[in-house]
PDB file of C-alpha atoms in Angstrom:
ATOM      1  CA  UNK A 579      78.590  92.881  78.675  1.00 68.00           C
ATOM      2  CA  UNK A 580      82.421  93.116  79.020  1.00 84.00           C
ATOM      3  CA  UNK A 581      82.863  96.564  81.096  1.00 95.00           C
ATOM      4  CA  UNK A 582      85.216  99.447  81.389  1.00 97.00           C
ATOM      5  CA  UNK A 583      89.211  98.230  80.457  1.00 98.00           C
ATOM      6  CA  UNK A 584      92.010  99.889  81.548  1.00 98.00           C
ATOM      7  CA  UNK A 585      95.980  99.111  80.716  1.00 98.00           C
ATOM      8  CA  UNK A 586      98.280  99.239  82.301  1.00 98.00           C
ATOM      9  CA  UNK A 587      96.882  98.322  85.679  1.00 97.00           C
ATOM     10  CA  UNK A 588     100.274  99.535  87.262  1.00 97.00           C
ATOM     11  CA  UNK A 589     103.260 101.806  86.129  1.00 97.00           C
ATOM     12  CA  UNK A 590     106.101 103.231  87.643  1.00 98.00           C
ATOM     13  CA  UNK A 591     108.651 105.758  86.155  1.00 98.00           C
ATOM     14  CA  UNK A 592     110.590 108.232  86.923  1.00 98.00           C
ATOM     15  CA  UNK A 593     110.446 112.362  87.282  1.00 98.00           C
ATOM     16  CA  UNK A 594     110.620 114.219  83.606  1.00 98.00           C
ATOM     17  CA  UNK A 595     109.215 111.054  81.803  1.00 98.00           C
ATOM     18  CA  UNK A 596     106.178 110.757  80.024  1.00 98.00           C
ATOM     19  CA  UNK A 597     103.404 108.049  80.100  1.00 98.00           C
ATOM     20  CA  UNK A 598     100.235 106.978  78.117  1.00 98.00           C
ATOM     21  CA  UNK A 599      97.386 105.514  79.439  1.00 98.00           C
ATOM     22  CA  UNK A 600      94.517 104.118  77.884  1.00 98.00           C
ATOM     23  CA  UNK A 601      90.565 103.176  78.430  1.00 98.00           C
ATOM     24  CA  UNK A 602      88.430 100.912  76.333  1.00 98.00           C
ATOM     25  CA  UNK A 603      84.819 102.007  77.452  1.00 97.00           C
ATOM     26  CA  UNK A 604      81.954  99.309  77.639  1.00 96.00           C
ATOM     27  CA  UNK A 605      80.615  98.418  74.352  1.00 95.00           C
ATOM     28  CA  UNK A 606      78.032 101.070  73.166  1.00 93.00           C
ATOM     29  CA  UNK A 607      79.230 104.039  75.212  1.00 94.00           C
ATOM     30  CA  UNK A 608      80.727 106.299  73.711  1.00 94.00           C
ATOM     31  CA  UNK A 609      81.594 109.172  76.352  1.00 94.00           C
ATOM     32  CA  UNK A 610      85.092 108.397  77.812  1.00 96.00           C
ATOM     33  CA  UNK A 611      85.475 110.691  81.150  1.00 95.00           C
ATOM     34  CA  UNK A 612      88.758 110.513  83.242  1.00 97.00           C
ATOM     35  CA  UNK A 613      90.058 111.159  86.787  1.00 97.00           C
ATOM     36  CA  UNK A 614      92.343 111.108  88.904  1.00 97.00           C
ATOM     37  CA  UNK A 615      92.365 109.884  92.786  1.00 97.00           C
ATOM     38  CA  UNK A 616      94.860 110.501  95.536  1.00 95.00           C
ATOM     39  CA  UNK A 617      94.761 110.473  99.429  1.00 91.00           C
ATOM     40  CA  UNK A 618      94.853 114.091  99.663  1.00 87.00           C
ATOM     41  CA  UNK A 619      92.775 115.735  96.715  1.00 90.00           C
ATOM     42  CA  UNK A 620      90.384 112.723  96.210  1.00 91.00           C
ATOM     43  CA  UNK A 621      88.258 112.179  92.593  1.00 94.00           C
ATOM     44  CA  UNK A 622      89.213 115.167  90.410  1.00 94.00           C
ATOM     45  CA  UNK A 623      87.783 115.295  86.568  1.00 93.00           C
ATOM     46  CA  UNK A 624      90.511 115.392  83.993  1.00 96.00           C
ATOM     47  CA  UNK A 625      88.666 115.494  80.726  1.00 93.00           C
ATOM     48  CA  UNK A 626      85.695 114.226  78.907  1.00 94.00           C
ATOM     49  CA  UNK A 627      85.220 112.794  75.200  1.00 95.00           C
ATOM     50  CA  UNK A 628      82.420 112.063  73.329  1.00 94.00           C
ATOM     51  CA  UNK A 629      82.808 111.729  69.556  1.00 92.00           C
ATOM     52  CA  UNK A 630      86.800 112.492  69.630  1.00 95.00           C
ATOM     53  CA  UNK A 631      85.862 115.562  70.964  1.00 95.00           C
ATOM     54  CA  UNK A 632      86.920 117.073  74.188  1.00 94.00           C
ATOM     55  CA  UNK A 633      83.559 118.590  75.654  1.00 91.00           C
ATOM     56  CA  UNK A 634      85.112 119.462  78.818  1.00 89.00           C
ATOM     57  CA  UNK A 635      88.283 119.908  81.083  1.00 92.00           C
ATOM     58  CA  UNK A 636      89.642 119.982  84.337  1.00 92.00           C
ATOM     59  CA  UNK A 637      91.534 121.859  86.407  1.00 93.00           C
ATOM     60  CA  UNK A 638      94.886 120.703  85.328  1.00 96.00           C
ATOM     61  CA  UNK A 639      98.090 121.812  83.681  1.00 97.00           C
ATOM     62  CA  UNK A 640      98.450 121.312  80.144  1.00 96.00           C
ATOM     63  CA  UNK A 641     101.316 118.458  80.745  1.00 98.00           C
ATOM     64  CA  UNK A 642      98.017 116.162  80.734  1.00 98.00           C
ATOM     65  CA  UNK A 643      96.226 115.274  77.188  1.00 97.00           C
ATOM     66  CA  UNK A 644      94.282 112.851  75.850  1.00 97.00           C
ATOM     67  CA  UNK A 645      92.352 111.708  72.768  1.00 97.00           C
ATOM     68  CA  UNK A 646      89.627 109.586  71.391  1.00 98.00           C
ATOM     69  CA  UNK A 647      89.641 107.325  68.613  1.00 97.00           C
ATOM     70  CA  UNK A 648      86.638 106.970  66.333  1.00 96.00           C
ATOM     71  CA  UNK A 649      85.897 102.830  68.289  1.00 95.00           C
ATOM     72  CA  UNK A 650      85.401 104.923  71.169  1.00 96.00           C
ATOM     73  CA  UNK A 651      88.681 103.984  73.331  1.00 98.00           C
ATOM     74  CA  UNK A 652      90.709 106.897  74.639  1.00 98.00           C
ATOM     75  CA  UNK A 653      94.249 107.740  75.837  1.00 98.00           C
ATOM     76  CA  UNK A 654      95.419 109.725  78.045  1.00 98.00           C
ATOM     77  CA  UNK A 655      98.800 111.428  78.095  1.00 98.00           C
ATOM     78  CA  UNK A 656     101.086 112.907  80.772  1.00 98.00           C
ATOM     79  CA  UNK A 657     104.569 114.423  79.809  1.00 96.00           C
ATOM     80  CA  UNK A 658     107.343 115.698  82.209  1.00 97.00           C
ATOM     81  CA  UNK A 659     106.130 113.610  85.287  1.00 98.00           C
ATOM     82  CA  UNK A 660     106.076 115.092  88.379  1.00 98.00           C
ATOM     83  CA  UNK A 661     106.505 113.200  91.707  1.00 97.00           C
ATOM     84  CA  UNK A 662     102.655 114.434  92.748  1.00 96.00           C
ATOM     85  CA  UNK A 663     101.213 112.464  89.104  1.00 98.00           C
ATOM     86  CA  UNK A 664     101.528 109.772  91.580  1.00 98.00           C
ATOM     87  CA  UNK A 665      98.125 108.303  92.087  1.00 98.00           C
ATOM     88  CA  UNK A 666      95.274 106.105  90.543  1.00 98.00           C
ATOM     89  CA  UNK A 667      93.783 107.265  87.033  1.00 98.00           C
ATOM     90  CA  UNK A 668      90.691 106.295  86.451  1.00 98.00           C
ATOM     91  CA  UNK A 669      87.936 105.962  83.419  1.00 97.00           C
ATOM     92  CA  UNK A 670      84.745 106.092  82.887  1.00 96.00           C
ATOM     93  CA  UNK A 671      82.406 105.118  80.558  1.00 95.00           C
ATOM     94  CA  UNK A 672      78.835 106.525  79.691  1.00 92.00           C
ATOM     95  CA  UNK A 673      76.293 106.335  76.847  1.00 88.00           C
ATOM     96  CA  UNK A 674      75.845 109.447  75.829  1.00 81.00           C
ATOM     97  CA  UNK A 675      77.334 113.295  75.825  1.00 74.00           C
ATOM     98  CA  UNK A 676      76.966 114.796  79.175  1.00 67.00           C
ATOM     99  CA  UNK A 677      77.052 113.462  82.545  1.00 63.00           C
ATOM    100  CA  UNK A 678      75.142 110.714  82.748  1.00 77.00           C
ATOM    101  CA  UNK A 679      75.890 106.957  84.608  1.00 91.00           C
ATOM    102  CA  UNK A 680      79.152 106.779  84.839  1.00 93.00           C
ATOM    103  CA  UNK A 681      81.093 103.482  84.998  1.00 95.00           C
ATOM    104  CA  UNK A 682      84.767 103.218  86.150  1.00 97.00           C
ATOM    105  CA  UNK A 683      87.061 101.050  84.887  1.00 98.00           C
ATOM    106  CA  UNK A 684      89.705  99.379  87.703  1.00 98.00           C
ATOM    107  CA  UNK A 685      92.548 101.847  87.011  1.00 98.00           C
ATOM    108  CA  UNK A 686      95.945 102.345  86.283  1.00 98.00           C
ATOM    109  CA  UNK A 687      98.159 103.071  89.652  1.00 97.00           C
ATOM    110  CA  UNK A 688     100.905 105.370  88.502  1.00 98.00           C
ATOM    111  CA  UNK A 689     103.858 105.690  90.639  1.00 98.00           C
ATOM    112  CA  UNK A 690     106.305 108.626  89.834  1.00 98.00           C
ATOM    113  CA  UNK A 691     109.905 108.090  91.384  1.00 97.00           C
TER     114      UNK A 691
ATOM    115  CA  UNK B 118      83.451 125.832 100.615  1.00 73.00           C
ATOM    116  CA  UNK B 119      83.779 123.034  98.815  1.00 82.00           C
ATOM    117  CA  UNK B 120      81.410 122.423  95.352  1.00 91.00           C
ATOM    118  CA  UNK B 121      80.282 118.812  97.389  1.00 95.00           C
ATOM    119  CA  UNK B 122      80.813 117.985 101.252  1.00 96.00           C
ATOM    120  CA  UNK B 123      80.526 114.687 102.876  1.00 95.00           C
ATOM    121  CA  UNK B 124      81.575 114.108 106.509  1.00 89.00           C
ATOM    122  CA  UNK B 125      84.434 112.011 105.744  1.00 85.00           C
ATOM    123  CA  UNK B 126      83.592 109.805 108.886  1.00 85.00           C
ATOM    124  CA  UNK B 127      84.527 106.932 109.810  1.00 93.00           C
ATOM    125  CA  UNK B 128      80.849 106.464 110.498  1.00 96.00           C
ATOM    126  CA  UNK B 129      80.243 102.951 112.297  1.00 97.00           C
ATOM    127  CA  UNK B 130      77.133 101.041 112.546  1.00 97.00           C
ATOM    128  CA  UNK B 131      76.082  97.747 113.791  1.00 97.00           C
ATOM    129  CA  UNK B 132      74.830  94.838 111.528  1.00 98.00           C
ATOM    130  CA  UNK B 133      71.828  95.598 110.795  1.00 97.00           C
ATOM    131  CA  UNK B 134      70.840  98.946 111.860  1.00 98.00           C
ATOM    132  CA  UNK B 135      70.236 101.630 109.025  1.00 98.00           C
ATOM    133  CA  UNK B 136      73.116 103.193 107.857  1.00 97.00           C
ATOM    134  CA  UNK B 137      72.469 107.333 107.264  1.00 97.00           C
ATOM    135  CA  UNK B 138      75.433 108.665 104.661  1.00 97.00           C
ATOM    136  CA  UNK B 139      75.099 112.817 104.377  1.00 97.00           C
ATOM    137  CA  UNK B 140      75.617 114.951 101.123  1.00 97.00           C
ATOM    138  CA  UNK B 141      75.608 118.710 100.783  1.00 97.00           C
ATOM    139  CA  UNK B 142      76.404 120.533  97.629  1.00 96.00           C
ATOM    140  CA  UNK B 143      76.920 124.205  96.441  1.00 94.00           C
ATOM    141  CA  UNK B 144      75.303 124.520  93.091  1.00 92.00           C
ATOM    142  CA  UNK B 145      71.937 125.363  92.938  1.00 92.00           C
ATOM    143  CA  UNK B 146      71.581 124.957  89.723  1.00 89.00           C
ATOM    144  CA  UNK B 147      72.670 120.993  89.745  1.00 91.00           C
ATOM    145  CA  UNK B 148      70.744 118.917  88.143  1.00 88.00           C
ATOM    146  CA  UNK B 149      72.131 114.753  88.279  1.00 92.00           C
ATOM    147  CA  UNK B 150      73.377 113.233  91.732  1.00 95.00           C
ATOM    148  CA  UNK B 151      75.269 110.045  92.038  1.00 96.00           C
ATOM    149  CA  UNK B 152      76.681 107.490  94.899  1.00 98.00           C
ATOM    150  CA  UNK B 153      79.414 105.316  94.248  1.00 98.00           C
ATOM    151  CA  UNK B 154      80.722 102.727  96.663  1.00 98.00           C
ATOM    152  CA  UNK B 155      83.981 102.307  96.453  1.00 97.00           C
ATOM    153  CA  UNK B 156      86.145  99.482  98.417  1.00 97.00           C
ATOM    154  CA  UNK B 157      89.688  99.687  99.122  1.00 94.00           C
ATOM    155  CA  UNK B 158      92.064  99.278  96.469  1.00 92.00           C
ATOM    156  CA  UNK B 159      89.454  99.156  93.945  1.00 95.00           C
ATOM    157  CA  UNK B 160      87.370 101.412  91.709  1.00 97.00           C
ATOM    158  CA  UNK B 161      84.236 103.319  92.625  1.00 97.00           C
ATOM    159  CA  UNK B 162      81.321 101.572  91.693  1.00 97.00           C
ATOM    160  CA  UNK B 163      77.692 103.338  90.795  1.00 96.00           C
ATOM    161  CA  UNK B 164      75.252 101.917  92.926  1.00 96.00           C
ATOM    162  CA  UNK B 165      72.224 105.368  93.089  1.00 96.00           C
ATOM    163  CA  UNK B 166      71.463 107.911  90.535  1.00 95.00           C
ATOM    164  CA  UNK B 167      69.040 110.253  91.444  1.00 96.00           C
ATOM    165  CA  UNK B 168      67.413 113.385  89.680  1.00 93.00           C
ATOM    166  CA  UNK B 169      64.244 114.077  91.234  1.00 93.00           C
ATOM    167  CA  UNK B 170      63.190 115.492  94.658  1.00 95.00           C
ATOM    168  CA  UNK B 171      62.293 113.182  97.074  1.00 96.00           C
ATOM    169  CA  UNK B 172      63.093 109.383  97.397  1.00 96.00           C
ATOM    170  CA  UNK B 173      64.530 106.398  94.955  1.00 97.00           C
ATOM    171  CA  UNK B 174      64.378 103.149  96.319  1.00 97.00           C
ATOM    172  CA  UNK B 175      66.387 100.400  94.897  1.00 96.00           C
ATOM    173  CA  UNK B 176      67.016  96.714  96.907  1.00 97.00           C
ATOM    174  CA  UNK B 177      68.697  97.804 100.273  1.00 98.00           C
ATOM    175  CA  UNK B 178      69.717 101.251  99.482  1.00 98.00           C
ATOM    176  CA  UNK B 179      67.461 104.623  99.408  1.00 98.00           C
ATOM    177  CA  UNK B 180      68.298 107.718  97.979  1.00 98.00           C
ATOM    178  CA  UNK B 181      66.884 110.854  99.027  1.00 98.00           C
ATOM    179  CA  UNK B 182      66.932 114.503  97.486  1.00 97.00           C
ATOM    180  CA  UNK B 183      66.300 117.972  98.704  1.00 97.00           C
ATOM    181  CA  UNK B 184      67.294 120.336  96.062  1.00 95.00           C
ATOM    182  CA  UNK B 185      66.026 123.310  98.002  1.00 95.00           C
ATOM    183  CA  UNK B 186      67.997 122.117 101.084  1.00 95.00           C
ATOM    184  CA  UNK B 187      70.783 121.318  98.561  1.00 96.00           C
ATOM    185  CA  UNK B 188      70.984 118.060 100.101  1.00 95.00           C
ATOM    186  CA  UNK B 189      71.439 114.371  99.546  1.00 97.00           C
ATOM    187  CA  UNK B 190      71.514 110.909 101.365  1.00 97.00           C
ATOM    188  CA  UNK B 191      71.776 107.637 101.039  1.00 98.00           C
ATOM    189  CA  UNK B 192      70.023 105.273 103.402  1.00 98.00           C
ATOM    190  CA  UNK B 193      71.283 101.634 103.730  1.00 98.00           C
ATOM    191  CA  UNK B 194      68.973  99.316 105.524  1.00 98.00           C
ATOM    192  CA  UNK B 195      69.790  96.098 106.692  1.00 98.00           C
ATOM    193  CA  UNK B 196      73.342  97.007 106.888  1.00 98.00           C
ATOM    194  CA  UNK B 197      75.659  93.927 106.181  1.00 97.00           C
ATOM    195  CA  UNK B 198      79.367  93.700 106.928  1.00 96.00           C
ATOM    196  CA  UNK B 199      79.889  93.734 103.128  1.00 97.00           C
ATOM    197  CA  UNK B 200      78.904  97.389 102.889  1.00 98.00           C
ATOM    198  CA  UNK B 201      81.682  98.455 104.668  1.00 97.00           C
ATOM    199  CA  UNK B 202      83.479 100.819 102.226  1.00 97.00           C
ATOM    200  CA  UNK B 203      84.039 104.648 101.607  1.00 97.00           C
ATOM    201  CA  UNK B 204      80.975 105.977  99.647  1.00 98.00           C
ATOM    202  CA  UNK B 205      81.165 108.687  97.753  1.00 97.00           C
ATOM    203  CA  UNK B 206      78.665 111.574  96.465  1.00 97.00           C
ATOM    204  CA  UNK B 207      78.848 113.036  93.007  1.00 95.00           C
ATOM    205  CA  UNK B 208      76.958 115.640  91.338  1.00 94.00           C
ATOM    206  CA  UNK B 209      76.974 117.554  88.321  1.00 89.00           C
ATOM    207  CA  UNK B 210      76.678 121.226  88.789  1.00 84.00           C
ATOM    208  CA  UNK B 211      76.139 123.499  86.070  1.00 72.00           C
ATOM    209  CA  UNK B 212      79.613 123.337  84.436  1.00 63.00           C
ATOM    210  CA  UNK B 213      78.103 119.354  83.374  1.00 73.00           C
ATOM    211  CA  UNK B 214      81.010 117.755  84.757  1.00 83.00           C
ATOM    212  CA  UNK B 215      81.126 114.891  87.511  1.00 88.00           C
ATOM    213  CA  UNK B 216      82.278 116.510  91.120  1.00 91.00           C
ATOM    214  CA  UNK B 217      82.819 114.035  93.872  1.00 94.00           C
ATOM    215  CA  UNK B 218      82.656 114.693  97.591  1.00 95.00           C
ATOM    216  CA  UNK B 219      85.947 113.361  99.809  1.00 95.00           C
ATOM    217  CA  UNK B 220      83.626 110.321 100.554  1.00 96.00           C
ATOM    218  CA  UNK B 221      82.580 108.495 103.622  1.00 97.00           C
ATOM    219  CA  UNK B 222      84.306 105.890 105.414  1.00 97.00           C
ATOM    220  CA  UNK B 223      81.382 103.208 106.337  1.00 97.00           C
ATOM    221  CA  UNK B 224      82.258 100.342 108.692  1.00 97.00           C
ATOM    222  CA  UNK B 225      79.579  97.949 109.645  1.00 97.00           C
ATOM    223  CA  UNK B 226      80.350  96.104 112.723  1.00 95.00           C
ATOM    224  CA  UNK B 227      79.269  92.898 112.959  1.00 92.00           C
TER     225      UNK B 227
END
């Protein structure tokens, strides 16, 4: 079973722009959960989706979005980059609403310049 | 203090020997616990999910659960050079959302 994609793998622009993201989630899952990593704050929770519904957020400003789309794959959106949206985002797929197994996809390294 | 601690290490071990990784969390009320291995550069990767008090064994790698100690661990035996990597704790507390410890930096010398 293929697992978790994620594209771009790497992306850098530049302060003020925007960028999309987006996750294909292993085949059959149909929760889409994603993060963000960096040296200093480590894995923080974004959003989740199950159903193209967000069931729950993070802690962050409302320059981040995302969606679902009814095949399960989700985007995720950040406008007006700042220099600290530098870091890894990552996915993660899981069966079922809730937190369950999650599985992470390799990430997309976003630089901000 | 923080929903999930981990001594971030680095914790070193010889090949071999048991490797003890430490997990404290803040929620009583938590209910799913997770550890992820993750190696540099790439993504974290599940390798323990546990629910239950007490002890999951699975290969190599034990997990252990005290809820009323609010405590986890994972227990690697047999430690290989290849489990050198920063492993992280997750939990879900009662806002059912993933919460990950800073993670701790293994390094099995061989």
């Amino acid at each position: 079973k293929a697992g978790v994609t994620q594209t771009p793998r790497y992306l850098i622009k530049t302060r003020g722009q925007q960028v999309t993201l987006s996750c294909s989630p292993i085949s059959g899952h149909r929760s889409v959960s994603w993060y963000q990593q960096t040296p200093g704050q480590g894995l923080q929770f974004l959003f989740e989706y199950f159903s193209e519904t967000q069931r729950n957020k993070g802690n962050f400003p409302g320059r981040f979005s995302g969606r679902q789309f009814s095949n399960s794959r989700s985007e995720m959106n950040v406008s007006t980059l700042e220099l600290g949206d530098s870091a890894l985002y990552l996915c993660a797929s899981s069966w079922g609403a809730g937190v369950n197994e999650q599985f992470f996809g390799p990430g997309t390294r976003l630089t901000v310049l | 203090q923080k929903e999930v601690e981990q001594n971030s290490g680095p914790l070193s071990v010889p090949e071999g020997a048991i490797a003890s990784l430490n997990c404290t969390y803040s929620d009583r009320g938590s209910q799913s616990f997770f550890w992820y291995r993750q190696y540099s550069g790439k993504s974290p990767e599940l390798i323990m999910s546990i629910y239950s008090n007490g002890d999951k064994e699975d290969g190599r790698f034990t997990a252990q659960l005290n809820k009323a100690s609010q405590y986890v661990s994972l227990l690697i035996r047999d430690s290989q050079p290849s489990d050198s990597a920063t492993y992280l704790c997750a939990v879900v507390p009662g806002a059912q959302k993933l919460v990950f410890g800073q993670g701790t930096r293994l390094t099995i010398n061989p």
